[in-house]
PDB file of C-alpha atoms and ligand atoms in Angstrom:
ATOM      1  CA  MET A   1       6.194   0.056 -22.343  1.00 49.00           C
ATOM      2  CA  ALA A   2       7.267   0.669 -25.941  1.00 53.00           C
ATOM      3  CA  GLU A   3       4.368   3.089 -26.697  1.00 48.00           C
ATOM      4  CA  THR A   4       5.938   6.708 -26.740  1.00 63.00           C
ATOM      5  CA  HIS A   5       3.196   8.973 -27.875  1.00 78.00           C
ATOM      6  CA  PRO A   6       1.179  10.383 -24.861  1.00 77.00           C
ATOM      7  CA  ASP A   7      -2.153   9.012 -26.361  1.00 88.00           C
ATOM      8  CA  ALA A   8      -0.805   5.572 -26.585  1.00 91.00           C
ATOM      9  CA  VAL A   9       0.628   5.830 -23.491  1.00 92.00           C
ATOM     10  CA  THR A  10      -2.568   6.560 -22.017  1.00 94.00           C
ATOM     11  CA  ALA A  11      -4.863   4.210 -24.093  1.00 95.00           C
ATOM     12  CA  ALA A  12      -2.296   1.435 -22.585  1.00 96.00           C
ATOM     13  CA  ILE A  13      -2.578   2.380 -18.576  1.00 97.00           C
ATOM     14  CA  ALA A  14      -6.600   2.604 -19.211  1.00 97.00           C
ATOM     15  CA  GLN A  15      -6.628  -0.766 -20.645  1.00 98.00           C
ATOM     16  CA  ARG A  16      -4.574  -2.141 -18.167  1.00 98.00           C
ATOM     17  CA  ILE A  17      -6.286  -0.221 -14.957  1.00 98.00           C
ATOM     18  CA  GLU A  18      -9.817  -2.076 -17.043  1.00 98.00           C
ATOM     19  CA  ASP A  19      -8.302  -5.391 -16.972  1.00 98.00           C
ATOM     20  CA  ILE A  20      -6.820  -5.267 -13.561  1.00 98.00           C
ATOM     21  CA  ARG A  21     -10.362  -4.216 -12.242  1.00 98.00           C
ATOM     22  CA  SER A  22     -11.999  -6.894 -14.358  1.00 98.00           C
ATOM     23  CA  ARG A  23      -9.777  -9.528 -12.560  1.00 98.00           C
ATOM     24  CA  ILE A  24     -10.037  -8.307  -9.364  1.00 98.00           C
ATOM     25  CA  GLU A  25     -14.172  -8.364 -10.064  1.00 98.00           C
ATOM     26  CA  GLN A  26     -13.660 -11.973 -11.190  1.00 98.00           C
ATOM     27  CA  ALA A  27     -11.624 -13.300  -8.082  1.00 98.00           C
ATOM     28  CA  ALA A  28     -13.971 -11.375  -5.438  1.00 98.00           C
ATOM     29  CA  ALA A  29     -16.771 -13.337  -7.544  1.00 98.00           C
ATOM     30  CA  GLU A  30     -14.837 -16.932  -6.666  1.00 98.00           C
ATOM     31  CA  ALA A  31     -14.308 -15.824  -3.555  1.00 98.00           C
ATOM     32  CA  GLY A  32     -18.044 -15.374  -3.032  1.00 98.00           C
ATOM     33  CA  ARG A  33     -16.834 -11.750  -1.756  1.00 98.00           C
ATOM     34  CA  ASP A  34     -18.326  -8.016  -2.783  1.00 98.00           C
ATOM     35  CA  PRO A  35     -15.484  -6.440  -5.481  1.00 98.00           C
ATOM     36  CA  ALA A  36     -16.621  -3.252  -3.965  1.00 98.00           C
ATOM     37  CA  SER A  37     -14.307  -4.238  -0.224  1.00 98.00           C
ATOM     38  CA  ILE A  38     -11.286  -4.267  -2.574  1.00 98.00           C
ATOM     39  CA  THR A  39      -9.215  -1.131  -3.053  1.00 98.00           C
ATOM     40  CA  LEU A  40      -6.954  -0.846  -5.882  1.00 98.00           C
ATOM     41  CA  ILE A  41      -3.935   0.535  -4.802  1.00 99.00           C
ATOM     42  CA  GLY A  42      -1.798   1.751  -8.195  1.00 98.00           C
ATOM     43  CA  VAL A  43       1.589   1.926  -6.570  1.00 98.00           C
ATOM     44  CA  SER A  44       3.122   4.713  -9.012  1.00 98.00           C
ATOM     45  CA  LYS A  45       6.987   4.313  -7.039  1.00 97.00           C
ATOM     46  CA  VAL A  46       9.383   5.611 -10.062  1.00 96.00           C
ATOM     47  CA  GLN A  47       6.785   5.948 -12.173  1.00 97.00           C
ATOM     48  CA  PRO A  48       7.561   8.703 -15.701  1.00 96.00           C
ATOM     49  CA  ASP A  49       4.898  11.312 -15.236  1.00 96.00           C
ATOM     50  CA  ASP A  50       2.884  10.399 -18.435  1.00 96.00           C
ATOM     51  CA  ARG A  51       2.022   7.380 -16.846  1.00 97.00           C
ATOM     52  CA  ILE A  52       0.845   8.909 -13.550  1.00 98.00           C
ATOM     53  CA  GLU A  53      -1.071  11.225 -15.834  1.00 97.00           C
ATOM     54  CA  ALA A  54      -2.815   8.158 -18.155  1.00 97.00           C
ATOM     55  CA  ALA A  55      -3.964   6.938 -14.623  1.00 98.00           C
ATOM     56  CA  LEU A  56      -5.141   9.920 -13.555  1.00 98.00           C
ATOM     57  CA  SER A  57      -7.410  10.703 -16.310  1.00 96.00           C
ATOM     58  CA  ALA A  58      -8.324   7.079 -16.601  1.00 97.00           C
ATOM     59  CA  GLY A  59      -9.846   7.955 -13.158  1.00 97.00           C
ATOM     60  CA  LEU A  60      -7.800   6.173 -10.770  1.00 98.00           C
ATOM     61  CA  ARG A  61      -7.792   7.790  -7.390  1.00 98.00           C
ATOM     62  CA  VAL A  62      -5.992   5.500  -4.783  1.00 98.00           C
ATOM     63  CA  TYR A  63      -1.868   5.430  -5.151  1.00 98.00           C
ATOM     64  CA  GLY A  64       0.796   3.911  -3.304  1.00 98.00           C
ATOM     65  CA  GLU A  65       4.531   5.691  -2.947  1.00 98.00           C
ATOM     66  CA  ASN A  66       7.265   3.915  -0.828  1.00 97.00           C
ATOM     67  CA  ARG A  67       9.190   7.163  -0.119  1.00 98.00           C
ATOM     68  CA  VAL A  68       8.223   9.846   1.483  1.00 98.00           C
ATOM     69  CA  GLN A  69      10.478  12.468  -0.408  1.00 98.00           C
ATOM     70  CA  GLU A  70       9.389  11.160  -3.940  1.00 98.00           C
ATOM     71  CA  ALA A  71       5.822  11.131  -2.997  1.00 98.00           C
ATOM     72  CA  GLN A  72       6.210  14.958  -2.116  1.00 98.00           C
ATOM     73  CA  ASP A  73       7.502  15.456  -5.415  1.00 98.00           C
ATOM     74  CA  ARG A  74       5.211  13.400  -7.433  1.00 98.00           C
ATOM     75  CA  TRP A  75       1.545  14.427  -5.499  1.00 98.00           C
ATOM     76  CA  THR A  76       1.715  17.561  -3.819  1.00 97.00           C
ATOM     77  CA  LYS A  77       0.786  19.245  -6.784  1.00 97.00           C
ATOM     78  CA  ARG A  78      -1.032  16.849  -8.083  1.00 98.00           C
ATOM     79  CA  ARG A  79      -3.331  16.916  -4.830  1.00 96.00           C
ATOM     80  CA  ALA A  80      -4.502  20.453  -5.072  1.00 95.00           C
ATOM     81  CA  ILE A  81      -5.776  19.684  -8.720  1.00 96.00           C
ATOM     82  CA  HIS A  82      -7.771  16.582  -7.717  1.00 97.00           C
ATOM     83  CA  PRO A  83      -8.462  16.631  -4.221  1.00 96.00           C
ATOM     84  CA  ASP A  84      -9.932  13.224  -3.961  1.00 97.00           C
ATOM     85  CA  LEU A  85      -7.147  11.432  -4.071  1.00 98.00           C
ATOM     86  CA  SER A  86      -6.349   8.878  -1.768  1.00 98.00           C
ATOM     87  CA  LEU A  87      -2.232   8.506  -1.126  1.00 98.00           C
ATOM     88  CA  HIS A  88      -0.954   5.026   0.863  1.00 98.00           C
ATOM     89  CA  LEU A  89       2.554   5.044   2.140  1.00 98.00           C
ATOM     90  CA  VAL A  90       3.647   1.677   1.223  1.00 98.00           C
ATOM     91  CA  GLY A  91       7.482   1.357   2.305  1.00 98.00           C
ATOM     92  CA  ALA A  92       9.955   1.645   5.152  1.00 97.00           C
ATOM     93  CA  LEU A  93       9.152   4.454   7.300  1.00 98.00           C
ATOM     94  CA  GLN A  94      12.540   6.275   8.983  1.00 98.00           C
ATOM     95  CA  THR A  95      10.696   8.174  12.599  1.00 98.00           C
ATOM     96  CA  ASN A  96      12.475  11.444  11.515  1.00 98.00           C
ATOM     97  CA  LYS A  97       9.849  11.438   8.614  1.00 98.00           C
ATOM     98  CA  ALA A  98       6.885  10.828  10.418  1.00 98.00           C
ATOM     99  CA  ARG A  99       5.619  14.510  10.233  1.00 98.00           C
ATOM    100  CA  ASP A 100       6.006  14.624   6.715  1.00 98.00           C
ATOM    101  CA  ALA A 101       4.205  11.016   6.554  1.00 98.00           C
ATOM    102  CA  VAL A 102       1.867  12.293   7.996  1.00 98.00           C
ATOM    103  CA  ALA A 103       0.919  15.241   6.526  1.00 98.00           C
ATOM    104  CA  LEU A 104       0.969  13.964   3.221  1.00 98.00           C
ATOM    105  CA  PHE A 105      -0.468  10.441   3.296  1.00 98.00           C
ATOM    106  CA  ASP A 106      -3.938   8.928   4.034  1.00 98.00           C
ATOM    107  CA  ALA A 107      -2.818   5.497   5.143  1.00 98.00           C
ATOM    108  CA  ILE A 108       0.219   4.318   6.723  1.00 99.00           C
ATOM    109  CA  HIS A 109       0.641   0.259   5.460  1.00 98.00           C
ATOM    110  CA  SER A 110       4.422  -0.215   7.407  1.00 98.00           C
ATOM    111  CA  LEU A 111       3.909   0.461  10.832  1.00 98.00           C
ATOM    112  CA  ASP A 112       6.650  -2.256  12.400  1.00 98.00           C
ATOM    113  CA  ARG A 113       7.770  -0.944  15.553  1.00 98.00           C
ATOM    114  CA  PRO A 114       7.007   0.481  19.153  1.00 98.00           C
ATOM    115  CA  LYS A 115       9.256   4.163  18.061  1.00 98.00           C
ATOM    116  CA  LEU A 116       8.013   4.597  15.144  1.00 98.00           C
ATOM    117  CA  ALA A 117       4.154   3.769  16.747  1.00 98.00           C
ATOM    118  CA  ARG A 118       5.255   6.843  19.107  1.00 98.00           C
ATOM    119  CA  SER A 119       6.546   9.009  16.395  1.00 98.00           C
ATOM    120  CA  LEU A 120       3.123   9.076  14.722  1.00 98.00           C
ATOM    121  CA  ALA A 121       0.904   9.072  17.068  1.00 98.00           C
ATOM    122  CA  ARG A 122       2.530  12.492  18.361  1.00 98.00           C
ATOM    123  CA  GLU A 123       2.744  13.822  14.962  1.00 98.00           C
ATOM    124  CA  MET A 124      -1.286  12.949  14.657  1.00 98.00           C
ATOM    125  CA  ALA A 125      -2.238  14.653  17.574  1.00 98.00           C
ATOM    126  CA  ALA A 126      -0.013  17.583  16.356  1.00 98.00           C
ATOM    127  CA  GLN A 127      -1.435  18.001  13.075  1.00 98.00           C
ATOM    128  CA  GLU A 128      -4.796  16.800  14.312  1.00 98.00           C
ATOM    129  CA  LYS A 129      -4.975  14.316  11.540  1.00 98.00           C
ATOM    130  CA  ARG A 130      -6.114  10.687  11.658  1.00 98.00           C
ATOM    131  CA  VAL A 131      -3.830   8.522   9.790  1.00 98.00           C
ATOM    132  CA  GLU A 132      -4.963   4.727   9.274  1.00 98.00           C
ATOM    133  CA  CYS A 133      -2.664   2.354   9.933  1.00 98.00           C
ATOM    134  CA  PHE A 134      -1.346  -0.788   8.773  1.00 99.00           C
ATOM    135  CA  ILE A 135       0.768  -3.057  10.706  1.00 99.00           C
ATOM    136  CA  GLN A 136       3.639  -4.447   8.759  1.00 98.00           C
ATOM    137  CA  ILE A 137       4.419  -8.491   9.435  1.00 98.00           C
ATOM    138  CA  ASN A 138       7.263  -9.901   8.759  1.00 98.00           C
ATOM    139  CA  THR A 139       5.130 -13.193   8.003  1.00 98.00           C
ATOM    140  CA  GLY A 140       8.601 -14.601   6.208  1.00 98.00           C
ATOM    141  CA  GLU A 141      10.916 -13.778   9.241  1.00 98.00           C
ATOM    142  CA  GLU A 142      13.379 -12.709   7.088  1.00 97.00           C
ATOM    143  CA  PRO A 143      16.580 -10.960   9.065  1.00 96.00           C
ATOM    144  CA  GLN A 144      16.492  -8.266   6.037  1.00 94.00           C
ATOM    145  CA  LYS A 145      13.235  -7.546   6.282  1.00 96.00           C
ATOM    146  CA  ALA A 146      10.568  -4.900   7.588  1.00 97.00           C
ATOM    147  CA  GLY A 147       7.805  -5.875   9.549  1.00 98.00           C
ATOM    148  CA  VAL A 148       7.229  -7.204  13.447  1.00 98.00           C
ATOM    149  CA  LEU A 149       7.432 -10.797  13.624  1.00 98.00           C
ATOM    150  CA  PRO A 150       4.077 -12.430  14.305  1.00 98.00           C
ATOM    151  CA  ALA A 151       5.529 -13.514  18.069  1.00 98.00           C
ATOM    152  CA  ASP A 152       6.051  -9.689  18.425  1.00 98.00           C
ATOM    153  CA  LEU A 153       2.487  -8.779  16.924  1.00 98.00           C
ATOM    154  CA  PRO A 154       0.184  -9.207  19.990  1.00 98.00           C
ATOM    155  CA  ASP A 155       2.578  -6.144  22.356  1.00 98.00           C
ATOM    156  CA  LEU A 156       2.961  -3.734  19.193  1.00 98.00           C
ATOM    157  CA  ILE A 157      -1.130  -4.494  19.220  1.00 98.00           C
ATOM    158  CA  ALA A 158      -1.539  -3.539  22.275  1.00 98.00           C
ATOM    159  CA  LEU A 159       0.850  -0.510  22.616  1.00 98.00           C
ATOM    160  CA  CYS A 160      -0.884   1.172  19.487  1.00 98.00           C
ATOM    161  CA  ARG A 161      -4.629   0.445  20.377  1.00 97.00           C
ATOM    162  CA  ASP A 162      -4.405   1.052  24.466  1.00 97.00           C
ATOM    163  CA  GLU A 163      -1.570   3.110  24.805  1.00 98.00           C
ATOM    164  CA  LEU A 164      -1.653   5.462  21.449  1.00 98.00           C
ATOM    165  CA  SER A 165      -4.902   5.305  20.470  1.00 98.00           C
ATOM    166  CA  LEU A 166      -3.672   4.975  16.894  1.00 98.00           C
ATOM    167  CA  PRO A 167      -6.182   4.138  14.315  1.00 98.00           C
ATOM    168  CA  VAL A 168      -4.841   0.659  13.335  1.00 98.00           C
ATOM    169  CA  VAL A 169      -6.994  -0.777  11.125  1.00 98.00           C
ATOM    170  CA  GLY A 170      -5.169  -3.495   9.415  1.00 98.00           C
ATOM    171  CA  LEU A 171      -2.161  -5.847   8.516  1.00 99.00           C
ATOM    172  CA  MET A 172       0.221  -5.544   5.537  1.00 99.00           C
ATOM    173  CA  CYS A 173       2.597  -7.920   4.181  1.00 98.00           C
ATOM    174  CA  LEU A 174       5.039  -8.772   1.412  1.00 97.00           C
ATOM    175  CA  PRO A 175       5.986 -12.189   1.150  1.00 97.00           C
ATOM    176  CA  PRO A 176       9.679 -13.224   0.576  1.00 97.00           C
ATOM    177  CA  VAL A 177      10.113 -13.682  -3.417  1.00 94.00           C
ATOM    178  CA  GLU A 178      10.846 -17.585  -3.083  1.00 95.00           C
ATOM    179  CA  ASP A 179       7.695 -18.565  -1.528  1.00 96.00           C
ATOM    180  CA  PRO A 180       4.107 -18.784  -2.438  1.00 96.00           C
ATOM    181  CA  PRO A 181       2.434 -16.726  -1.625  1.00 98.00           C
ATOM    182  CA  ALA A 182      -0.568 -18.078  -0.496  1.00 97.00           C
ATOM    183  CA  LEU A 183       1.151 -19.833   2.578  1.00 97.00           C
ATOM    184  CA  HIS A 184       1.644 -15.779   3.736  1.00 98.00           C
ATOM    185  CA  PHE A 185      -1.479 -14.418   2.509  1.00 98.00           C
ATOM    186  CA  ALA A 186      -3.211 -17.020   5.273  1.00 98.00           C
ATOM    187  CA  LEU A 187      -1.280 -16.463   7.822  1.00 98.00           C
ATOM    188  CA  LEU A 188      -1.810 -12.631   8.187  1.00 98.00           C
ATOM    189  CA  GLN A 189      -5.546 -13.312   7.351  1.00 98.00           C
ATOM    190  CA  LYS A 190      -4.918 -15.658  10.474  1.00 98.00           C
ATOM    191  CA  LEU A 191      -3.947 -13.109  12.502  1.00 98.00           C
ATOM    192  CA  ALA A 192      -6.288 -10.011  11.782  1.00 98.00           C
ATOM    193  CA  ALA A 193      -8.796 -12.566  12.652  1.00 98.00           C
ATOM    194  CA  GLU A 194      -7.145 -12.982  16.283  1.00 98.00           C
ATOM    195  CA  HIS A 195      -7.001  -9.160  16.749  1.00 98.00           C
ATOM    196  CA  ALA A 196     -10.435  -8.254  15.075  1.00 98.00           C
ATOM    197  CA  LEU A 197      -8.478  -6.188  12.394  1.00 98.00           C
ATOM    198  CA  GLY A 198     -10.607  -5.766   9.071  1.00 97.00           C
ATOM    199  CA  GLN A 199      -8.508  -5.005   6.713  1.00 98.00           C
ATOM    200  CA  LEU A 200      -5.477  -6.655   5.029  1.00 98.00           C
ATOM    201  CA  SER A 201      -3.138  -5.177   2.508  1.00 99.00           C
ATOM    202  CA  MET A 202      -1.337  -7.634   0.605  1.00 98.00           C
ATOM    203  CA  GLY A 203      -1.006  -8.801  -2.865  1.00 98.00           C
ATOM    204  CA  MET A 204       0.427  -7.029  -5.393  1.00 98.00           C
ATOM    205  CA  SER A 205       1.065  -7.919 -10.043  1.00 98.00           C
ATOM    206  CA  ASP A 206       1.972 -11.774  -9.980  1.00 97.00           C
ATOM    207  CA  ASP A 207      -0.471 -12.687  -6.807  1.00 98.00           C
ATOM    208  CA  PHE A 208      -3.602 -10.166  -6.140  1.00 98.00           C
ATOM    209  CA  GLU A 209      -5.739 -12.699  -7.324  1.00 98.00           C
ATOM    210  CA  ASP A 210      -4.496 -15.271  -4.845  1.00 98.00           C
ATOM    211  CA  ALA A 211      -4.481 -12.227  -2.063  1.00 98.00           C
ATOM    212  CA  ILE A 212      -7.947 -12.048  -2.635  1.00 98.00           C
ATOM    213  CA  ARG A 213      -9.246 -15.212  -2.075  1.00 98.00           C
ATOM    214  CA  PHE A 214      -7.752 -14.846   1.019  1.00 98.00           C
ATOM    215  CA  GLY A 215      -9.202 -11.738   2.063  1.00 98.00           C
ATOM    216  CA  ALA A 216      -7.289  -8.648   0.554  1.00 98.00           C
ATOM    217  CA  THR A 217      -8.837  -5.638   0.722  1.00 98.00           C
ATOM    218  CA  HIS A 218      -5.954  -3.156  -0.890  1.00 99.00           C
ATOM    219  CA  VAL A 219      -4.078  -4.855  -3.530  1.00 99.00           C
ATOM    220  CA  ARG A 220      -0.858  -3.037  -4.076  1.00 98.00           C
ATOM    221  CA  VAL A 221      -0.384  -3.024  -7.923  1.00 98.00           C
ATOM    222  CA  GLY A 222       2.591  -1.465  -9.657  1.00 98.00           C
ATOM    223  CA  SER A 223       4.087  -2.803 -12.630  1.00 98.00           C
ATOM    224  CA  ALA A 224       1.173  -4.726 -13.670  1.00 98.00           C
ATOM    225  CA  LEU A 225      -1.174  -1.596 -13.954  1.00 98.00           C
ATOM    226  CA  PHE A 226       1.758   1.510 -15.088  1.00 97.00           C
ATOM    227  CA  GLY A 227       4.343  -0.794 -17.130  1.00 95.00           C
ATOM    228  CA  ALA A 228       7.545  -1.841 -15.890  1.00 94.00           C
ATOM    229  CA  ARG A 229       9.680   0.208 -13.388  1.00 91.00           C
ATOM    230  CA  GLU A 230      12.938   1.637 -15.551  1.00 82.00           C
ATOM    231  CA  THR A 231      14.688   2.572 -12.063  1.00 69.00           C
ATOM    232  CA  LYS A 232      15.339  -0.384  -9.537  1.00 57.00           C
ATOM    233  CA  THR A 233      13.900   0.410  -5.711  1.00 55.00           C
TER     234      THR A 233
HETATM  235  C1  PLP B 301       7.141  -1.697  -5.363  1.00 74.02           C
HETATM  236  C2  PLP B 301       5.652  -2.677  -4.597  1.00 74.02           C
HETATM  237  C3  PLP B 301       4.676  -2.644  -5.203  1.00 74.02           C
HETATM  238  C4  PLP B 301       4.131  -2.847  -6.275  1.00 74.02           C
HETATM  239  O1  PLP B 301       4.942  -4.016  -6.803  1.00 74.02           O
HETATM  240  P1  PLP B 301       4.849  -5.141  -8.436  1.00 74.02           P
HETATM  241  O2  PLP B 301       5.251  -6.058  -8.400  1.00 74.02           O
HETATM  242  O3  PLP B 301       5.086  -3.803  -9.387  1.00 74.02           O
HETATM  243  O4  PLP B 301       3.212  -4.752  -8.345  1.00 74.02           O
HETATM  244  C5  PLP B 301       3.938  -3.627  -4.042  1.00 74.02           C
HETATM  245  N1  PLP B 301       3.767  -3.230  -2.868  1.00 74.02           N
HETATM  246  C6  PLP B 301       4.893  -2.947  -2.436  1.00 74.02           C
HETATM  247  C7  PLP B 301       5.699  -2.476  -0.103  1.00 74.02           C
HETATM  248  C8  PLP B 301       6.204  -2.347  -3.132  1.00 74.02           C
HETATM  249  O5  PLP B 301       6.932  -2.086  -2.280  1.00 74.02           O
END
């Protein structure tokens, strides 16, 4: 984003939010879906304060972050000012951060292994707080990527639901960059249906409309909303 004057940043981000919302409505209409069933998560990782403040003043209340510490720094004070904020962890979570994650977030999209499920269950019990969880699936079966393999999903769901009583609400995926994302969205939709899970966290700046066609209920949009990230994550 080239703008530097605060008013210009505010206007540009308000406009982008409006554009993204109308594209969500359009894609929902084409898919015969209620747009109100789709939550826009503004992925605010690494973004500078002026852009965050602009999105807040434009009325955006749902934000996604990929690091616990960074999210604490960015949102702890702002949450006191905006109690209606909803904060979603969309990045990998280490078990030693489970306590902080449960304390801060309203939803965790990166539950992907038994050890983490047990830590989250313990922390939710200790803090008497239920944080909605999405199980992240490694739909592309990429060795370096987070997420449970599709073949291991039934066991992880059984552990989460039956043994730990975790509030698992849906599935999440992050398709391989080189594949058509629709293949992965279709797979996630099928897996969610098989396990009677109602929520699908999928679709980012370049493909959220496709994701909506395949039933996305949570789209995670970063750069198309805030502008390009100046630091890589
Ligand atoms: C960064 C990130 C996004 C947003 O990506 P954009 O392409 O900037 O929209 C969405 N989901 C996850 C898990 C991310 O890490």
